[in-house]
Every structure is written in structure tokens, then in C-alpha cells.
Amino acid sequence: MKKKHPILKTVKRIWFLIAISFTIWLVYSYQAKGVSESFLQGSDIISVKDNDDYFLFEPKQKFDKVFIFYPGAMVDPKAYVPLCRKISENGIKVYLIKMPWRLASKGYEIPKQLDLFADKTKTYILAGHSQGGKMAAQFVKKNPNLIDKLILIGTTHPRDISLANSTIPILKIYGSDDGVADERTIFQNKSKLPATTKFVKIDGANHAQFGYYGFQFGDNSARISREKQQYKTLKSILSFINQKPF
């Protein structure tokens, strides 16, 4: 039996250690950071639920809009709780979906499986960050009659599919300093979206600050605070949601 060369064995061990270290770093870096537990407590205007499938923020007063959010790949869904709660505080029911293995590619059909679109009197807005945006676009492609508006945040997608013929309003929010979903690639894929798509650029924004988590591999440093980036994202989302369909 041929013995393995000692140098080859050493190289394999080094690569194994690098892979393990990188995985540990990913898990740590993509954990939610700076999210107060108060964000998961109810108030006079909304109730909050946390179960195995989603975080739910529901207005106590009558509402007519439902917002469903897909997290980025590997990111702790809790990292998007501040944004989703603030959206709900504006009279919108919000589902923040918890993806299997933290991968939207594995769970993007969850809202349909849970029958979240049962009430036909409501307006349904689907949104996602990064890979969550990719799979939100995929959901709309497969289920064009279930979603009334689509919001893509910090993503170069759709890239492998086309929504150019979609008739629903679409918003794309991106950061000028996003190293993961850079502006050049975003506009390379512009033809995959309808001509009516609205693009919103947030100057100084990077990729990770669309959520509350650590530094993301491949990203750039932001030139604005997380709070300012979140505020501008929220403002753009609410303006788009409340805008009458064309």
C-alpha cells in the first residue's frame, strides 16, 4: 500500500484547519449583533410572535398590507428584526422568515407552504436581502399571481432568471460601497428587470449594514453609520409600499 507523502498530509491538514476556522468565523460574524431584546416585545401598537418558522410583527389596528422578508445567506434572521419591526410600526403586518440552515434557497417556498397568502383582500409585498433577494425574485417568477410588490435589497439578482416581463412594481435598493453586490454588476443585470423598476442608491452604504450583524466576507467598510443606512432603507421601503401601483 502506497504511503501518503508527509508534505501532502501536512497540506491537507492545513486546508482542513483553514476550512474549519473559516466556518467558525462565518457562524460568529453572521450572528445578530446590537439587537435589543426590546425589539421582540409587544407594544401598544404591535404584537410580536417568535416561532420555528418566522418572527411575526402584527399591528393591533386594522391593516391591509402584508410584508414578507427573506434574510441573506447564513445570516441570523434576528439581524433583520429592527428593520422589520419598524416597518410593522407603520401599520403593516410583517413576517421575517427563518430559513432552513439559514439559506433562502432551501426555504423560499415557506410562505406558500404556510398559506400566508390566504387573505385575498390584502396587498402582499415580498422582500429579501442578498441571497434572500435572489430567492424572492425566484418566488415571484414561480408564483407571479401571489405577490403585489417586490423589493430587492443589496443583491445583483435576478441574474439567472428574468423578471423583465413582470407587471408588478419592483424596487431595488443598493449601497454605493457594497462589496458583495456592487453597483456595476447590479446594472449589468438591469435588463432582467422591468423598465419600470425603481432603483434607490444609498451613498456610503455597504452590504452588512442592511442587517445587524458582523463584517461580511468580500464587503467594503461603510462610510455611514448602520443607523443611518437602516433609516434610509426603511424610508425607501415605506415610500414604495405606500405608492399606488402603476
GROMACS .gro file of C-alpha atoms in nm:
model
  246
    1MET     CA    1   0.000   0.000   0.000
    2LYS     CA    2   0.135   0.339  -0.100
    3LYS     CA    3   0.206   0.577   0.185
    4LYS     CA    4   0.099   0.938   0.155
    5HIS     CA    5   0.377   1.187   0.119
    6PRO     CA    6   0.428   1.374   0.451
    7ILE     CA    7   0.412   1.715   0.275
    8LEU     CA    8   0.078   1.624   0.114
    9LYS     CA    9  -0.060   1.516   0.452
   10THR     CA   10   0.054   1.843   0.607
   11VAL     CA   11  -0.106   2.049   0.327
   12LYS     CA   12  -0.435   1.862   0.370
   13ARG     CA   13  -0.431   1.924   0.745
   14ILE     CA   14  -0.363   2.295   0.690
   15TRP     CA   15  -0.654   2.322   0.442
   16PHE     CA   16  -0.880   2.138   0.685
   17LEU     CA   17  -0.789   2.376   0.966
   18ILE     CA   18  -0.846   2.676   0.736
   19ALA     CA   19  -1.188   2.542   0.634
   20ILE     CA   20  -1.289   2.481   0.996
   21SER     CA   21  -1.163   2.824   1.103
   22PHE     CA   22  -1.348   2.995   0.817
   23THR     CA   23  -1.672   2.815   0.903
   24ILE     CA   24  -1.642   2.918   1.269
   25TRP     CA   25  -1.573   3.277   1.163
   26LEU     CA   26  -1.879   3.277   0.934
   27VAL     CA   27  -2.106   3.149   1.210
   28TYR     CA   28  -1.974   3.411   1.452
   29SER     CA   29  -1.966   3.703   1.208
   30TYR     CA   30  -2.317   3.640   1.072
   31GLN     CA   31  -2.474   3.629   1.418
   32ALA     CA   32  -2.711   3.915   1.503
   33LYS     CA   33  -2.529   4.196   1.686
   34GLY     CA   34  -2.673   4.500   1.862
   35VAL     CA   35  -3.036   4.381   1.853
   36SER     CA   36  -3.203   4.469   2.182
   37GLU     CA   37  -3.449   4.217   2.327
   38SER     CA   38  -3.696   4.505   2.344
   39PHE     CA   39  -3.740   4.467   1.966
   40LEU     CA   40  -3.907   4.130   2.034
   41GLN     CA   41  -4.150   4.264   2.292
   42GLY     CA   42  -4.501   4.377   2.206
   43SER     CA   43  -4.619   4.736   2.243
   44ASP     CA   44  -4.938   4.940   2.234
   45ILE     CA   45  -4.942   4.929   1.855
   46ILE     CA   46  -4.799   4.587   1.756
   47SER     CA   47  -4.785   4.230   1.886
   48VAL     CA   48  -4.475   4.013   1.838
   49LYS     CA   49  -4.453   3.635   1.794
   50ASP     CA   50  -4.146   3.415   1.760
   51ASN     CA   51  -4.187   3.055   1.641
   52ASP     CA   52  -3.988   2.796   1.446
   53ASP     CA   53  -4.087   2.938   1.106
   54TYR     CA   54  -4.078   3.315   1.148
   55PHE     CA   55  -4.081   3.629   1.359
   56LEU     CA   56  -4.422   3.795   1.326
   57PHE     CA   57  -4.492   4.164   1.386
   58GLU     CA   58  -4.862   4.242   1.364
   59PRO     CA   59  -5.039   4.578   1.404
   60LYS     CA   60  -5.317   4.581   1.662
   61GLN     CA   61  -5.521   4.814   1.443
   62LYS     CA   62  -5.676   4.721   1.110
   63PHE     CA   63  -5.420   4.679   0.827
   64ASP     CA   64  -5.432   4.595   0.457
   65LYS     CA   65  -5.067   4.521   0.375
   66VAL     CA   66  -4.853   4.214   0.449
   67PHE     CA   67  -4.473   4.230   0.418
   68ILE     CA   68  -4.266   3.908   0.395
   69PHE     CA   69  -3.888   3.924   0.433
   70TYR     CA   70  -3.613   3.674   0.333
   71PRO     CA   71  -3.277   3.705   0.519
   72GLY     CA   72  -2.937   3.686   0.349
   73ALA     CA   73  -2.750   3.354   0.328
   74MET     CA   74  -2.609   3.231   0.659
   75VAL     CA   75  -2.725   3.547   0.839
   76ASP     CA   76  -2.906   3.511   1.170
   77PRO     CA   77  -3.265   3.618   1.089
   78LYS     CA   78  -3.270   3.816   1.413
   79ALA     CA   79  -3.031   4.059   1.239
   80TYR     CA   80  -3.331   4.192   1.042
   81VAL     CA   81  -3.565   4.226   1.340
   82PRO     CA   82  -3.505   4.605   1.387
   83LEU     CA   83  -3.596   4.684   1.025
   84CYS     CA   84  -3.896   4.450   1.018
   85ARG     CA   85  -4.033   4.581   1.347
   86LYS     CA   86  -4.009   4.942   1.229
   87ILE     CA   87  -4.192   4.853   0.909
   88SER     CA   88  -4.469   4.694   1.116
   89GLU     CA   89  -4.496   5.000   1.339
   90ASN     CA   90  -4.620   5.178   1.026
   91GLY     CA   91  -4.936   4.967   1.011
   92ILE     CA   92  -4.802   4.669   0.814
   93LYS     CA   93  -4.809   4.301   0.913
   94VAL     CA   94  -4.456   4.161   0.880
   95TYR     CA   95  -4.327   3.803   0.856
   96LEU     CA   96  -3.949   3.762   0.892
   97ILE     CA   97  -3.890   3.409   0.763
   98LYS     CA   98  -3.645   3.172   0.935
   99MET     CA   99  -3.480   2.971   0.658
  100PRO     CA  100  -3.361   2.609   0.698
  101TRP     CA  101  -2.983   2.613   0.753
  102ARG     CA  102  -3.013   2.993   0.719
  103LEU     CA  103  -3.035   2.952   0.340
  104ALA     CA  104  -3.320   3.114   0.150
  105SER     CA  105  -3.251   2.870  -0.134
  106LYS     CA  106  -3.377   2.592   0.096
  107GLY     CA  107  -3.689   2.766   0.226
  108TYR     CA  108  -3.811   3.032  -0.016
  109GLU     CA  109  -4.141   2.847  -0.063
  110ILE     CA  110  -4.218   2.858   0.312
  111PRO     CA  111  -4.473   3.146   0.288
  112LYS     CA  112  -4.671   2.946   0.031
  113GLN     CA  113  -4.642   2.624   0.233
  114LEU     CA  114  -4.772   2.807   0.543
  115ASP     CA  115  -5.058   2.960   0.339
  116LEU     CA  116  -4.958   3.315   0.431
  117PHE     CA  117  -5.139   3.445   0.121
  118ALA     CA  118  -5.482   3.313   0.221
  119ASP     CA  119  -5.645   3.655   0.271
  120LYS     CA  120  -5.705   3.786  -0.080
  121THR     CA  121  -5.812   4.128   0.049
  122LYS     CA  122  -5.453   4.210   0.149
  123THR     CA  123  -5.165   4.354  -0.054
  124TYR     CA  124  -4.856   4.129  -0.037
  125ILE     CA  125  -4.504   4.268  -0.054
  126LEU     CA  126  -4.209   4.028  -0.077
  127ALA     CA  127  -3.858   4.147   0.006
  128GLY     CA  128  -3.515   3.997   0.056
  129HIS     CA  129  -3.154   4.090   0.124
  130SER     CA  130  -2.863   3.941  -0.070
  131GLN     CA  131  -2.942   3.572  -0.140
  132GLY     CA  132  -3.280   3.641   0.017
  133GLY     CA  133  -3.338   3.888  -0.267
  134LYS     CA  134  -3.233   3.628  -0.521
  135MET     CA  135  -3.487   3.379  -0.387
  136ALA     CA  136  -3.758   3.644  -0.351
  137ALA     CA  137  -3.717   3.708  -0.725
  138GLN     CA  138  -3.732   3.332  -0.784
  139PHE     CA  139  -4.055   3.310  -0.583
  140VAL     CA  140  -4.214   3.584  -0.794
  141LYS     CA  141  -4.102   3.406  -1.111
  142LYS     CA  142  -4.269   3.082  -0.997
  143ASN     CA  143  -4.573   3.244  -0.832
  144PRO     CA  144  -4.649   3.563  -1.030
  145ASN     CA  145  -5.006   3.594  -0.902
  146LEU     CA  146  -4.928   3.581  -0.529
  147ILE     CA  147  -4.709   3.891  -0.489
  148ASP     CA  148  -4.820   4.251  -0.547
  149LYS     CA  149  -4.483   4.422  -0.499
  150LEU     CA  150  -4.119   4.306  -0.485
  151ILE     CA  151  -3.826   4.467  -0.302
  152LEU     CA  152  -3.466   4.357  -0.368
  153ILE     CA  153  -3.204   4.480  -0.122
  154GLY     CA  154  -2.826   4.453  -0.165
  155THR     CA  155  -2.838   4.190  -0.440
  156THR     CA  156  -2.719   4.160  -0.800
  157HIS     CA  157  -3.014   3.931  -0.877
  158PRO     CA  158  -3.216   3.842  -1.070
  159ARG     CA  159  -2.920   3.717  -1.271
  160ASP     CA  160  -3.002   3.361  -1.383
  161ILE     CA  161  -3.373   3.428  -1.441
  162SER     CA  162  -3.561   3.718  -1.597
  163LEU     CA  163  -3.844   3.922  -1.448
  164ALA     CA  164  -3.839   4.166  -1.741
  165ASN     CA  165  -4.200   4.084  -1.826
  166SER     CA  166  -4.328   4.110  -1.469
  167THR     CA  167  -4.617   4.351  -1.427
  168ILE     CA  168  -4.574   4.418  -1.053
  169PRO     CA  169  -4.390   4.722  -0.910
  170ILE     CA  170  -4.029   4.638  -0.820
  171LEU     CA  171  -3.784   4.833  -0.603
  172LYS     CA  172  -3.410   4.770  -0.590
  173ILE     CA  173  -3.210   4.923  -0.303
  174TYR     CA  174  -2.831   4.911  -0.312
  175GLY     CA  175  -2.530   5.064  -0.138
  176SER     CA  176  -2.256   5.262  -0.311
  177ASP     CA  177  -1.992   5.082  -0.102
  178ASP     CA  178  -2.138   4.731  -0.117
  179GLY     CA  179  -1.852   4.492  -0.194
  180VAL     CA  180  -2.078   4.187  -0.231
  181ALA     CA  181  -2.347   4.331  -0.457
  182ASP     CA  182  -2.155   4.605  -0.634
  183GLU     CA  183  -2.320   4.875  -0.841
  184ARG     CA  184  -2.157   4.775  -1.170
  185THR     CA  185  -2.288   4.416  -1.152
  186ILE     CA  186  -2.631   4.533  -1.038
  187PHE     CA  187  -2.669   4.741  -1.353
  188GLN     CA  188  -2.525   4.466  -1.574
  189ASN     CA  189  -2.835   4.268  -1.479
  190LYS     CA  190  -3.076   4.559  -1.520
  191SER     CA  191  -3.227   4.404  -1.833
  192LYS     CA  192  -3.357   4.114  -1.619
  193LEU     CA  193  -3.598   4.358  -1.452
  194PRO     CA  194  -3.892   4.556  -1.595
  195ALA     CA  195  -3.817   4.903  -1.733
  196THR     CA  196  -4.043   5.043  -1.459
  197THR     CA  197  -3.817   4.911  -1.179
  198LYS     CA  198  -3.721   5.180  -0.930
  199PHE     CA  199  -3.353   5.191  -0.825
  200VAL     CA  200  -3.251   5.357  -0.497
  201LYS     CA  201  -2.883   5.411  -0.422
  202ILE     CA  202  -2.776   5.474  -0.062
  203ASP     CA  203  -2.447   5.664  -0.063
  204GLY     CA  204  -2.191   5.528   0.183
  205ALA     CA  205  -2.387   5.208   0.247
  206ASN     CA  206  -2.224   4.864   0.242
  207HIS     CA  207  -2.368   4.510   0.236
  208ALA     CA  208  -2.374   4.401   0.602
  209GLN     CA  209  -2.536   4.716   0.740
  210PHE     CA  210  -2.865   4.627   0.571
  211GLY     CA  211  -2.886   4.398   0.874
  212TYR     CA  212  -2.748   4.399   1.228
  213TYR     CA  213  -2.459   4.154   1.203
  214GLY     CA  214  -2.079   4.147   1.172
  215PHE     CA  215  -1.847   4.209   0.879
  216GLN     CA  216  -1.926   4.002   0.569
  217PHE     CA  217  -1.653   3.839   0.362
  218GLY     CA  218  -1.588   4.041   0.046
  219ASP     CA  219  -1.769   4.352   0.172
  220ASN     CA  220  -1.632   4.706   0.200
  221SER     CA  221  -1.638   4.931   0.504
  222ALA     CA  222  -1.941   5.160   0.512
  223ARG     CA  223  -1.898   5.537   0.511
  224ILE     CA  224  -2.222   5.597   0.701
  225SER     CA  225  -2.346   5.454   1.031
  226ARG     CA  226  -2.562   5.144   1.044
  227GLU     CA  227  -2.844   5.352   1.194
  228LYS     CA  228  -2.835   5.598   0.901
  229GLN     CA  229  -2.827   5.316   0.646
  230GLN     CA  230  -3.119   5.143   0.817
  231TYR     CA  231  -3.317   5.468   0.833
  232LYS     CA  232  -3.270   5.536   0.460
  233THR     CA  233  -3.361   5.176   0.377
  234LEU     CA  234  -3.675   5.197   0.589
  235LYS     CA  235  -3.775   5.529   0.434
  236SER     CA  236  -3.734   5.391   0.080
  237ILE     CA  237  -3.931   5.076   0.162
  238LEU     CA  238  -4.223   5.263   0.320
  239SER     CA  239  -4.239   5.513   0.034
  240PHE     CA  240  -4.252   5.229  -0.218
  241ILE     CA  241  -4.508   5.025  -0.023
  242ASN     CA  242  -4.743   5.320   0.011
  243GLN     CA  243  -4.708   5.424  -0.350
  244LYS     CA  244  -5.013   5.338  -0.561
  245PRO     CA  245  -4.946   5.065  -0.823
  246PHE     CA  246  -4.892   5.188  -1.177
   0.00000   0.00000   0.00000
